[in-house]
Amino acid sequence: MISSVFQILGGLALFMLAMEMMTNGLKNAAGHHLRHLLGTWTRTPLRGLMAGFAITGIVQHSGAVTVATIGFVNAGLLTLAQSLGVIFGSNIGTTMTGWLVSLVGFGFKIEAVALPLLAAGVGAKMISRNPRNQFLGEALAGFALFFLGLSILKTALESLAGGFTGEGIISPDYGLAAYLALGLLATVLTQSSSAALAIVLTAAAGGLISLDNAAAAVIGANLGSTSTAALSALKATANARRLAIGHILFNVLTGAIALLILPGMLWLVALMTDGLNLEANPAISLALFHTLFNVLGAACMLPFTKPFARFLGRLFRSKEEDNAEPRFLDDTLVTTPELAIGAVDQEMKRLIGHSRGLLRVCLDREGLTGSDIRPKAEAIRSLNQAITDYIGRLRAEKMHLSVVDALTISIRTCRYLAEATELASRLMTLRELDRRTEFAEQADLLAHYLDTIRALVASDGPAPDLLADAETTYQHLKNSTLQMMVRRDVSTALGDQALDILSAVRRLNDQWNKALNWQAATEILNGARHQVPESENLQ
């Protein structure tokens, strides 16, 4: 008994090592192509599902695909709806492990094939100088160890089964819930649903667990696979946390349905096994069951991906996302532009206030990175686009000329603010330039330039004197940098980088100063004074 337990643990350790080697080898060998597939083949939820299935089938690790997807969502490269499709597909892709175990693992004498594969894989890893071939060798060695670990598990569980009688390793009084919990716990502890599935399929094939109990354990393993997503999203963005919740809800829903109709599912599995002329053994039946309930779950959820994404979008609302939502734009006013212009003006005040707050943060906050300001910038872009779209929907018939002029100024100002938002991060790089020893002789000029920009950002209206001061300082800095490049005080590359930063900040100053014309222009056109809030607590 004790010997069998240690044998099971050793087989499981070998199996998990094999899965890690297979995943790392295949992921590194085809890494660029997999990232391209995940980044560009996910425009719709259906295509996301296909991409998730393909990538998980290749790397044999749904957790790795889930973590990569969360990373893409964090970076803003995938929307929530697109990433949900990938998760649905990944759940189907992870069922490939069950088929690998059931069709290949129990079909022939494993050692006869595994040992030559191991030798070939290790040889390629050790001898080849081509990195791609080395990674493929690692994957091949992992593939061989996969079957050796499975062989050890099979032998140990068959031996252990001889020591049990009756219903199996858990008292029948506990029912299916105990096996479901067992599958879930095994996946959480090993952080690998594939390892848990291998144990369940091998135990069922060895007669240690009945088919219905093993099916419950498979459902539990499927639920446990969400732990990877939950751990990855703990310190991630709001969208990444929403994706983790979506993954959990999807797996819980599909698992609950499969458990409720378990007798019917097993009857359907038996019917399909006969119809497909598959060998009637518990491992194949469980692999088919695992695939069937994941495919049915994805088929049920796929048409509702966008509503599901909207529901998840209401969770973990951040301050930036709330700021991005228009508060005054009323669709009932689109037919009366004379009334709608008041709502547009209120949103323009918010947009200018948020933009000022972003620029101040970039000028004054220490230790900032591009990822720190990305949510604020995205909120401003979203609000900017909402205002522009709203103006475009206003009915143009019989629109008063003053309204046309006011809305034209608002759209033009939105464009100025959009460019200022895109360039805001260059203020941080300008501050970094100020701290570099290579530019020590420019320290006073750079400090004066930053102070002038701060005053310009704080201004309530156009500030031609400040803009002229900033322009003069820019020209001095540009000329000084060119002289340093000629004297080779700085490298050409570093000098070019500094000139690019200075040019971008100069453009930002110009766009911001133009945007400040909005208030004075709308006061004249609307006959009302508009006071722009400073930052709405964006700092």
Coordinates of C-alpha atoms in Angstrom, one line a residue:
M1 CA 0.0 0.0 0.0
I2 CA 2.7 2.5 1.1
S3 CA 4.9 1.4 -1.9
S4 CA 2.0 2.0 -4.3
V5 CA 1.4 5.5 -2.8
F6 CA 5.1 6.5 -3.3
Q7 CA 4.9 5.0 -6.8
I8 CA 1.8 7.1 -7.6
L9 CA 3.6 10.3 -6.3
G10 CA 6.7 9.5 -8.4
G11 CA 4.6 8.8 -11.5
L12 CA 2.7 12.0 -10.9
A13 CA 5.9 14.0 -10.5
L14 CA 7.3 12.5 -13.7
F15 CA 4.1 13.3 -15.5
M16 CA 4.1 16.9 -14.4
L17 CA 7.7 17.3 -15.4
A18 CA 6.8 15.9 -18.8
M19 CA 3.9 18.4 -19.2
E20 CA 6.2 21.3 -18.2
M21 CA 8.9 20.2 -20.8
M22 CA 6.3 19.7 -23.5
T23 CA 4.7 23.1 -22.9
N24 CA 8.0 25.0 -22.6
G25 CA 9.5 23.2 -25.7
L26 CA 6.5 23.7 -28.0
K27 CA 5.8 27.2 -26.7
N28 CA 9.4 28.4 -27.3
A29 CA 9.7 26.5 -30.6
A30 CA 6.6 28.2 -32.0
G31 CA 6.4 31.2 -29.6
H32 CA 6.3 33.9 -32.3
H33 CA 3.6 32.1 -34.3
L34 CA 1.5 31.4 -31.2
R35 CA 1.6 35.0 -30.1
H36 CA 0.7 36.1 -33.6
L37 CA -2.2 33.7 -33.6
L38 CA -3.4 34.9 -30.3
G39 CA -3.0 38.5 -31.1
T40 CA -4.4 38.6 -34.7
W41 CA -6.8 35.6 -35.0
T42 CA -9.2 36.7 -32.3
R43 CA -11.2 39.5 -34.0
T44 CA -14.5 37.7 -33.2
P45 CA -15.5 35.3 -30.3
L46 CA -15.7 32.4 -32.8
R47 CA -12.2 33.0 -34.1
G48 CA -11.0 33.5 -30.5
L49 CA -12.5 30.1 -29.7
M50 CA -10.6 28.5 -32.6
A51 CA -7.4 30.2 -31.7
G52 CA -7.7 29.1 -28.0
F53 CA -8.4 25.5 -29.0
A54 CA -5.5 25.4 -31.5
I55 CA -2.9 26.9 -29.1
T56 CA -3.9 24.8 -26.1
G57 CA -3.9 21.7 -28.3
I58 CA -0.4 22.5 -29.4
V59 CA 1.2 23.5 -26.1
Q60 CA -0.9 21.1 -24.0
H61 CA -1.4 23.6 -21.2
S62 CA -4.6 25.6 -20.8
G63 CA -3.1 27.5 -17.9
A64 CA -0.3 28.9 -20.0
V65 CA -2.8 30.0 -22.6
T66 CA -5.0 31.6 -19.9
V67 CA -2.0 33.5 -18.5
A68 CA -1.0 34.7 -21.9
T69 CA -4.6 35.8 -22.7
I70 CA -4.7 37.8 -19.4
G71 CA -1.4 39.4 -20.4
F72 CA -2.9 40.4 -23.7
V73 CA -6.0 41.8 -22.0
N74 CA -3.7 43.7 -19.5
A75 CA -1.9 45.3 -22.4
G76 CA -5.1 46.3 -24.1
L77 CA -4.4 44.0 -27.1
L78 CA -7.6 42.0 -26.7
T79 CA -11.0 43.1 -25.7
L80 CA -13.0 41.2 -23.0
A81 CA -15.3 39.6 -25.6
Q82 CA -12.3 38.4 -27.7
S83 CA -10.5 37.0 -24.7
L84 CA -13.7 35.1 -23.6
G85 CA -13.7 33.3 -26.9
V86 CA -10.1 32.2 -26.3
I87 CA -11.0 30.9 -22.9
F88 CA -13.9 28.9 -24.3
G89 CA -11.6 27.4 -26.9
S90 CA -8.8 26.7 -24.4
N91 CA -11.3 24.6 -22.3
I92 CA -11.9 22.5 -25.4
G93 CA -8.2 22.3 -26.2
T94 CA -7.3 21.0 -22.8
T95 CA -9.4 17.8 -23.5
M96 CA -6.7 16.7 -25.9
T97 CA -4.7 15.4 -22.9
G98 CA -7.5 13.0 -22.1
W99 CA -7.5 11.6 -25.6
L100 CA -3.7 11.3 -25.6
V101 CA -3.9 9.3 -22.4
S102 CA -6.8 7.1 -23.4
L103 CA -6.0 6.4 -27.0
V104 CA -2.2 6.2 -26.9
G105 CA -1.3 5.7 -23.2
F106 CA -3.2 2.4 -22.8
G107 CA -3.0 1.2 -26.4
F108 CA 0.5 -0.4 -26.6
K109 CA 3.6 -1.2 -24.6
I110 CA 4.7 2.3 -23.6
E111 CA 8.3 1.7 -22.9
A112 CA 8.9 0.3 -26.4
V113 CA 8.2 3.8 -27.9
A114 CA 8.9 6.1 -25.0
L115 CA 12.5 5.2 -24.4
P116 CA 13.6 5.8 -28.1
L117 CA 11.7 9.0 -28.1
L118 CA 13.4 10.1 -24.9
A119 CA 16.8 9.3 -26.4
A120 CA 16.0 11.3 -29.6
G121 CA 14.6 14.2 -27.7
V122 CA 17.6 14.5 -25.3
G123 CA 20.0 14.0 -28.3
A124 CA 18.4 16.9 -30.1
K125 CA 18.4 19.1 -27.0
M126 CA 22.1 18.4 -26.3
I127 CA 23.6 18.2 -29.8
S128 CA 21.7 20.6 -32.0
R129 CA 23.0 24.2 -32.2
N130 CA 19.7 25.5 -33.6
P131 CA 17.6 26.9 -30.7
R132 CA 14.3 25.8 -32.4
N133 CA 15.6 22.2 -32.7
Q134 CA 16.7 22.3 -29.1
F135 CA 13.2 23.3 -28.0
L136 CA 11.6 20.7 -30.2
G137 CA 14.0 18.1 -28.6
E138 CA 12.9 19.3 -25.2
A139 CA 9.2 18.8 -26.2
L140 CA 10.0 15.4 -27.6
A141 CA 11.7 14.3 -24.4
G142 CA 8.7 15.6 -22.5
F143 CA 6.4 13.6 -24.7
A144 CA 8.4 10.5 -23.9
L145 CA 8.4 11.2 -20.1
F146 CA 4.6 11.8 -20.4
F147 CA 4.1 8.2 -21.3
L148 CA 6.7 6.9 -18.8
G149 CA 5.0 8.8 -16.0
L150 CA 1.6 7.5 -17.2
S151 CA 3.0 3.9 -17.2
I152 CA 4.1 4.3 -13.6
L153 CA 0.8 5.7 -12.6
K154 CA -1.1 2.9 -14.3
T155 CA 1.0 0.2 -12.7
A156 CA 0.7 1.8 -9.2
L157 CA -3.1 2.4 -9.4
E158 CA -3.8 -1.1 -10.7
S159 CA -1.7 -2.4 -7.7
L160 CA -3.6 -0.1 -5.3
A161 CA -7.0 -1.2 -6.8
G162 CA -6.3 -4.7 -5.6
G163 CA -6.4 -3.5 -2.0
F164 CA -9.9 -2.0 -2.3
T165 CA -13.3 -3.6 -2.5
G166 CA -16.7 -2.3 -3.1
E167 CA -17.4 1.2 -4.4
G168 CA -13.8 2.5 -4.5
I169 CA -11.5 4.7 -2.5
I170 CA -14.2 7.0 -1.1
S171 CA -17.2 5.8 0.9
P172 CA -20.4 5.7 -1.2
D173 CA -22.1 7.8 1.5
Y174 CA -20.3 10.9 0.3
G175 CA -21.6 10.5 -3.3
L176 CA -20.4 12.4 -6.4
A177 CA -19.7 15.6 -4.5
A178 CA -16.7 13.9 -2.9
Y179 CA -15.2 12.9 -6.2
L180 CA -15.9 16.4 -7.7
A181 CA -14.0 17.9 -4.7
L182 CA -11.2 15.4 -5.2
G183 CA -10.7 16.4 -8.8
L184 CA -10.8 20.1 -8.0
L185 CA -8.3 19.7 -5.1
A186 CA -6.0 17.6 -7.2
T187 CA -5.9 20.3 -9.9
V188 CA -5.4 23.2 -7.5
L189 CA -2.6 21.4 -5.7
T190 CA -0.8 20.4 -8.9
Q191 CA -1.8 23.5 -10.8
S192 CA -2.4 21.2 -13.7
S193 CA -5.7 19.8 -14.8
S194 CA -3.9 17.5 -17.1
A195 CA -2.2 15.8 -14.2
A196 CA -5.5 15.4 -12.3
L197 CA -7.1 14.0 -15.5
A198 CA -4.3 11.5 -15.9
I199 CA -4.8 10.3 -12.4
V200 CA -8.6 10.0 -12.8
L201 CA -8.4 8.3 -16.2
T202 CA -5.7 5.9 -15.0
A203 CA -7.6 5.1 -11.8
A204 CA -10.8 4.5 -13.8
A205 CA -9.0 2.2 -16.3
G206 CA -7.6 0.3 -13.3
G207 CA -11.0 -0.2 -11.7
L208 CA -10.2 1.9 -8.7
I209 CA -13.1 4.4 -9.5
S210 CA -16.5 3.7 -11.1
L211 CA -17.3 5.6 -14.3
D212 CA -19.9 8.0 -12.8
N213 CA -17.5 8.9 -9.9
A214 CA -14.7 9.4 -12.3
A215 CA -16.9 11.7 -14.4
A216 CA -17.6 13.8 -11.4
A217 CA -13.8 14.0 -10.7
V218 CA -13.3 15.1 -14.3
I219 CA -15.8 17.9 -13.8
G220 CA -13.9 18.9 -10.6
A221 CA -10.6 19.0 -12.4
N222 CA -12.2 21.2 -15.0
L223 CA -13.4 23.6 -12.2
G224 CA -9.9 23.5 -10.6
S225 CA -8.3 24.7 -13.8
T226 CA -9.7 28.2 -13.2
S227 CA -7.3 28.6 -10.2
T228 CA -4.5 29.5 -12.6
A229 CA -6.6 32.4 -14.0
A230 CA -7.6 33.5 -10.5
L231 CA -4.0 33.7 -9.3
S232 CA -2.8 35.4 -12.4
A233 CA -5.4 38.2 -12.1
L234 CA -4.9 39.0 -8.5
K235 CA -2.8 42.1 -9.2
A236 CA -3.9 42.6 -12.8
T237 CA -6.1 45.2 -14.4
A238 CA -9.9 45.3 -14.0
N239 CA -10.4 43.7 -17.4
A240 CA -8.0 40.9 -16.5
R241 CA -9.9 40.3 -13.2
R242 CA -13.2 40.3 -15.2
L243 CA -11.7 37.6 -17.5
A244 CA -10.8 35.5 -14.6
I245 CA -14.3 35.8 -13.2
G246 CA -15.7 34.9 -16.6
H247 CA -13.5 31.8 -16.8
I248 CA -14.7 30.7 -13.4
L249 CA -18.3 31.4 -14.1
F250 CA -18.1 29.5 -17.5
N251 CA -16.5 26.5 -15.9
V252 CA -18.9 26.5 -13.0
L253 CA -21.9 26.7 -15.3
T254 CA -20.7 24.0 -17.7
G255 CA -19.7 21.8 -14.7
A256 CA -23.1 22.3 -13.0
I257 CA -25.0 21.4 -16.1
A258 CA -22.8 18.3 -16.7
L259 CA -23.3 17.2 -13.1
L260 CA -27.1 17.7 -13.2
I261 CA -27.5 15.7 -16.4
L262 CA -24.7 13.2 -15.7
P263 CA -26.7 10.0 -16.3
G264 CA -27.9 11.4 -19.6
M265 CA -24.4 12.5 -20.6
L266 CA -23.0 9.1 -19.8
W267 CA -25.7 7.5 -21.8
L268 CA -24.9 9.8 -24.7
V269 CA -21.2 8.9 -24.3
A270 CA -21.9 5.2 -24.5
L271 CA -24.0 5.8 -27.6
M272 CA -21.3 7.9 -29.3
T273 CA -18.6 5.3 -28.4
D274 CA -20.6 2.6 -30.2
G275 CA -21.4 4.9 -33.1
L276 CA -17.7 5.9 -33.5
N277 CA -16.5 2.3 -33.1
L278 CA -14.3 3.4 -30.2
E279 CA -12.9 0.8 -27.8
A280 CA -15.3 0.5 -24.8
N281 CA -13.1 1.3 -21.9
P282 CA -13.5 3.8 -19.0
A283 CA -10.6 6.0 -20.1
I284 CA -12.0 6.6 -23.6
S285 CA -15.5 7.1 -22.2
L286 CA -14.1 9.8 -19.8
A287 CA -12.1 11.5 -22.5
L288 CA -15.3 11.7 -24.7
F289 CA -17.3 12.9 -21.7
H290 CA -14.7 15.6 -21.0
T291 CA -14.8 16.8 -24.6
L292 CA -18.5 16.6 -24.9
F293 CA -19.5 18.8 -21.9
N294 CA -16.8 21.4 -22.8
V295 CA -18.0 21.6 -26.4
L296 CA -21.6 21.8 -25.3
G297 CA -20.7 24.5 -22.8
A298 CA -18.8 26.6 -25.4
A299 CA -21.7 26.1 -27.9
C300 CA -24.2 27.4 -25.4
M301 CA -22.1 30.4 -24.3
L302 CA -20.6 31.5 -27.6
P303 CA -23.8 33.3 -28.9
F304 CA -24.0 35.2 -25.6
T305 CA -20.3 36.2 -25.5
K306 CA -21.0 40.0 -26.0
P307 CA -23.8 40.2 -23.4
F308 CA -21.7 38.1 -21.0
A309 CA -18.8 40.6 -21.6
R310 CA -21.1 43.5 -20.9
F311 CA -22.2 41.8 -17.6
L312 CA -18.6 41.3 -16.6
G313 CA -17.8 44.9 -17.6
R314 CA -20.0 46.1 -14.7
L315 CA -17.6 44.4 -12.2
F316 CA -14.4 45.9 -10.8
R317 CA -15.2 49.3 -12.1
S318 CA -12.2 51.5 -11.8
K319 CA -12.1 55.3 -11.3
E320 CA -10.7 55.7 -14.8
E321 CA -13.5 53.7 -16.3
D322 CA -16.1 55.8 -14.5
N323 CA -14.4 58.9 -15.8
A324 CA -14.5 57.5 -19.3
E325 CA -18.3 57.3 -19.2
P326 CA -20.1 60.5 -20.5
R327 CA -22.3 62.0 -17.8
F328 CA -24.3 64.6 -19.7
L329 CA -24.7 63.3 -23.2
D330 CA -28.4 62.6 -23.7
D331 CA -29.6 60.7 -26.8
T332 CA -33.0 62.3 -26.4
L333 CA -31.5 65.7 -27.3
V334 CA -29.9 64.6 -30.6
T335 CA -32.9 66.1 -32.5
T336 CA -32.5 69.5 -30.8
P337 CA -28.9 70.5 -31.2
E338 CA -29.6 73.9 -29.5
L339 CA -30.2 71.9 -26.3
A340 CA -27.6 69.2 -26.9
I341 CA -24.8 71.8 -27.1
G342 CA -25.1 72.4 -23.3
A343 CA -24.5 68.7 -22.7
V344 CA -21.5 68.8 -25.0
D345 CA -20.1 71.8 -23.2
Q346 CA -20.4 70.0 -19.9
E347 CA -18.5 67.0 -21.2
M348 CA -15.9 69.2 -22.8
K349 CA -15.2 70.7 -19.4
R350 CA -14.7 67.2 -18.0
L351 CA -12.4 66.2 -20.9
I352 CA -10.2 69.3 -20.5
G353 CA -10.1 68.7 -16.7
H354 CA -9.1 65.1 -17.1
S355 CA -6.5 66.0 -19.8
R356 CA -5.0 68.6 -17.5
G357 CA -4.8 66.0 -14.7
L358 CA -3.0 63.5 -16.9
L359 CA -0.4 66.1 -17.9
R360 CA 0.1 67.1 -14.3
V361 CA 0.6 63.5 -13.3
C362 CA 3.2 63.0 -16.0
L363 CA 5.0 66.3 -15.0
D364 CA 5.1 65.8 -11.2
R365 CA 4.5 62.1 -10.1
E366 CA 7.7 60.2 -9.3
G367 CA 8.3 56.6 -10.3
L368 CA 5.7 56.5 -13.1
T369 CA 5.8 54.1 -16.0
G370 CA 3.8 53.9 -19.2
S371 CA 1.6 51.2 -17.8
D372 CA 0.8 53.5 -14.8
I373 CA -0.8 56.2 -16.9
R374 CA -2.3 53.9 -19.5
P375 CA -5.7 53.6 -17.7
K376 CA -6.0 57.4 -17.4
A377 CA -5.1 57.9 -21.0
E378 CA -7.5 55.3 -22.2
A379 CA -10.3 56.9 -20.1
I380 CA -9.6 60.3 -21.8
R381 CA -9.5 58.7 -25.3
S382 CA -12.8 57.0 -24.6
L383 CA -14.5 60.2 -23.4
N384 CA -13.0 62.1 -26.3
Q385 CA -14.4 59.6 -28.8
A386 CA -17.8 59.6 -27.1
I387 CA -18.1 63.4 -27.4
T388 CA -17.0 63.3 -31.1
D389 CA -19.5 60.5 -31.9
Y390 CA -22.3 62.3 -30.1
I391 CA -21.7 65.5 -32.1
G392 CA -21.7 63.5 -35.3
R393 CA -25.2 62.1 -34.4
L394 CA -26.8 65.5 -33.9
R395 CA -29.5 66.4 -36.5
A396 CA -28.0 69.0 -38.8
E397 CA -31.3 70.3 -40.4
K398 CA -32.0 73.9 -39.5
M399 CA -29.0 74.0 -37.1
H400 CA -28.3 77.6 -36.1
L401 CA -25.0 78.9 -37.4
S402 CA -23.7 79.7 -33.9
V403 CA -24.4 76.1 -32.9
V404 CA -22.5 74.8 -36.0
D405 CA -19.5 77.1 -35.1
A406 CA -19.6 76.0 -31.4
L407 CA -19.7 72.3 -32.3
T408 CA -16.9 72.8 -34.8
I409 CA -14.7 74.3 -32.2
S410 CA -15.5 71.4 -29.8
I411 CA -14.5 68.8 -32.4
R412 CA -11.4 70.7 -33.2
T413 CA -10.5 70.9 -29.5
C414 CA -11.2 67.1 -29.1
R415 CA -8.5 66.5 -31.8
Y416 CA -6.0 68.8 -30.0
L417 CA -6.7 67.0 -26.7
A418 CA -6.4 63.6 -28.4
E419 CA -2.9 64.4 -29.7
A420 CA -1.9 65.9 -26.3
T421 CA -3.0 62.7 -24.6
E422 CA -0.9 60.6 -27.0
L423 CA 2.1 62.7 -26.3
A424 CA 1.7 62.9 -22.5
S425 CA 4.1 60.1 -21.8
R426 CA 6.9 62.1 -23.5
L427 CA 6.8 64.5 -20.5
M428 CA 8.0 61.5 -18.3
T429 CA 10.9 60.8 -20.7
L430 CA 11.8 64.5 -20.7
R431 CA 12.0 64.4 -16.9
E432 CA 14.2 61.3 -17.2
L433 CA 16.4 63.2 -19.7
D434 CA 16.8 65.9 -17.0
R435 CA 18.3 63.3 -14.6
R436 CA 20.9 61.9 -17.0
T437 CA 24.5 62.8 -16.4
E438 CA 25.1 63.2 -20.1
F439 CA 22.8 66.2 -20.1
A440 CA 24.1 67.8 -16.9
E441 CA 25.1 71.0 -18.8
Q442 CA 21.5 71.4 -19.8
A443 CA 20.1 70.9 -16.3
D444 CA 19.1 74.5 -15.8
L445 CA 17.5 74.8 -19.2
L446 CA 15.6 71.6 -18.8
A447 CA 14.4 72.6 -15.3
H448 CA 13.2 76.0 -16.7
Y449 CA 11.5 74.2 -19.6
L450 CA 9.6 71.9 -17.3
D451 CA 8.5 74.8 -15.1
T452 CA 7.2 76.7 -18.1
I453 CA 5.2 73.6 -19.2
R454 CA 3.7 73.3 -15.7
A455 CA 2.6 76.9 -15.9
L456 CA 1.1 76.4 -19.4
V457 CA -0.8 73.2 -18.2
A458 CA -2.2 75.1 -15.2
S459 CA -3.4 78.0 -17.4
D460 CA -7.2 78.5 -17.7
G461 CA -6.9 80.0 -21.2
P462 CA -4.4 80.5 -24.0
A463 CA -1.1 81.7 -22.8
P464 CA 0.9 83.1 -25.7
D465 CA 3.7 84.4 -23.4
L466 CA 4.2 81.1 -21.8
L467 CA 4.1 79.3 -25.2
A468 CA 6.7 81.8 -26.6
D469 CA 8.9 81.2 -23.5
A470 CA 8.6 77.4 -24.1
E471 CA 9.5 77.8 -27.8
T472 CA 12.6 79.9 -27.0
T473 CA 13.7 77.3 -24.4
Y474 CA 13.1 74.5 -26.9
Q475 CA 15.3 76.2 -29.5
H476 CA 18.1 76.6 -27.0
L477 CA 17.8 73.0 -25.9
K478 CA 17.8 71.8 -29.5
N479 CA 20.8 73.8 -30.5
S480 CA 22.7 72.8 -27.3
T481 CA 21.9 69.1 -28.0
L482 CA 23.2 69.4 -31.6
Q483 CA 26.4 70.9 -30.4
M484 CA 26.9 68.1 -27.8
M485 CA 26.4 65.6 -30.7
V486 CA 29.1 67.4 -32.8
R487 CA 31.5 67.5 -29.8
R488 CA 30.7 63.8 -29.1
D489 CA 29.6 64.6 -25.6
V490 CA 26.6 62.4 -26.3
S491 CA 26.3 59.6 -28.8
T492 CA 24.4 60.1 -32.0
A493 CA 21.7 57.7 -30.9
L494 CA 21.2 59.4 -27.5
G495 CA 21.2 62.8 -29.1
D496 CA 18.6 61.8 -31.7
Q497 CA 16.5 60.3 -28.9
A498 CA 16.7 63.6 -27.0
L499 CA 15.7 65.6 -30.0
D500 CA 12.7 63.4 -30.7
I501 CA 11.6 63.9 -27.1
L502 CA 12.0 67.7 -27.3
S503 CA 10.1 67.8 -30.6
A504 CA 7.2 65.7 -29.2
V505 CA 6.9 67.9 -26.1
R506 CA 7.0 71.0 -28.3
R507 CA 4.1 69.6 -30.3
L508 CA 2.2 68.8 -27.0
N509 CA 2.6 72.4 -25.8
D510 CA 1.2 73.7 -29.1
Q511 CA -1.8 71.3 -29.1
W512 CA -2.6 72.0 -25.4
N513 CA -2.4 75.8 -25.9
K514 CA -4.8 75.5 -28.9
A515 CA -7.2 73.4 -26.8
L516 CA -7.3 76.2 -24.2
N517 CA -9.0 78.4 -26.8
W518 CA -12.2 76.4 -26.4
Q519 CA -13.4 78.2 -23.3
A520 CA -13.0 81.7 -24.6
A521 CA -14.5 80.8 -28.0
T522 CA -17.6 79.1 -26.5
E523 CA -18.2 81.9 -24.1
I524 CA -18.5 84.3 -27.1
L525 CA -20.7 81.9 -29.1
N526 CA -23.0 80.7 -26.3
G527 CA -23.0 83.9 -24.3
A528 CA -22.2 82.0 -21.1
R529 CA -19.1 81.6 -19.0
H530 CA -17.6 78.1 -18.7
Q531 CA -15.3 77.4 -15.9
V532 CA -13.1 74.3 -16.5
P533 CA -12.4 72.1 -13.5
E534 CA -8.7 71.5 -12.8
S535 CA -8.3 67.8 -12.8
E536 CA -11.3 65.9 -11.2
N537 CA -8.9 64.1 -8.8
L538 CA -6.9 62.4 -11.5
Q539 CA -3.7 63.0 -9.6

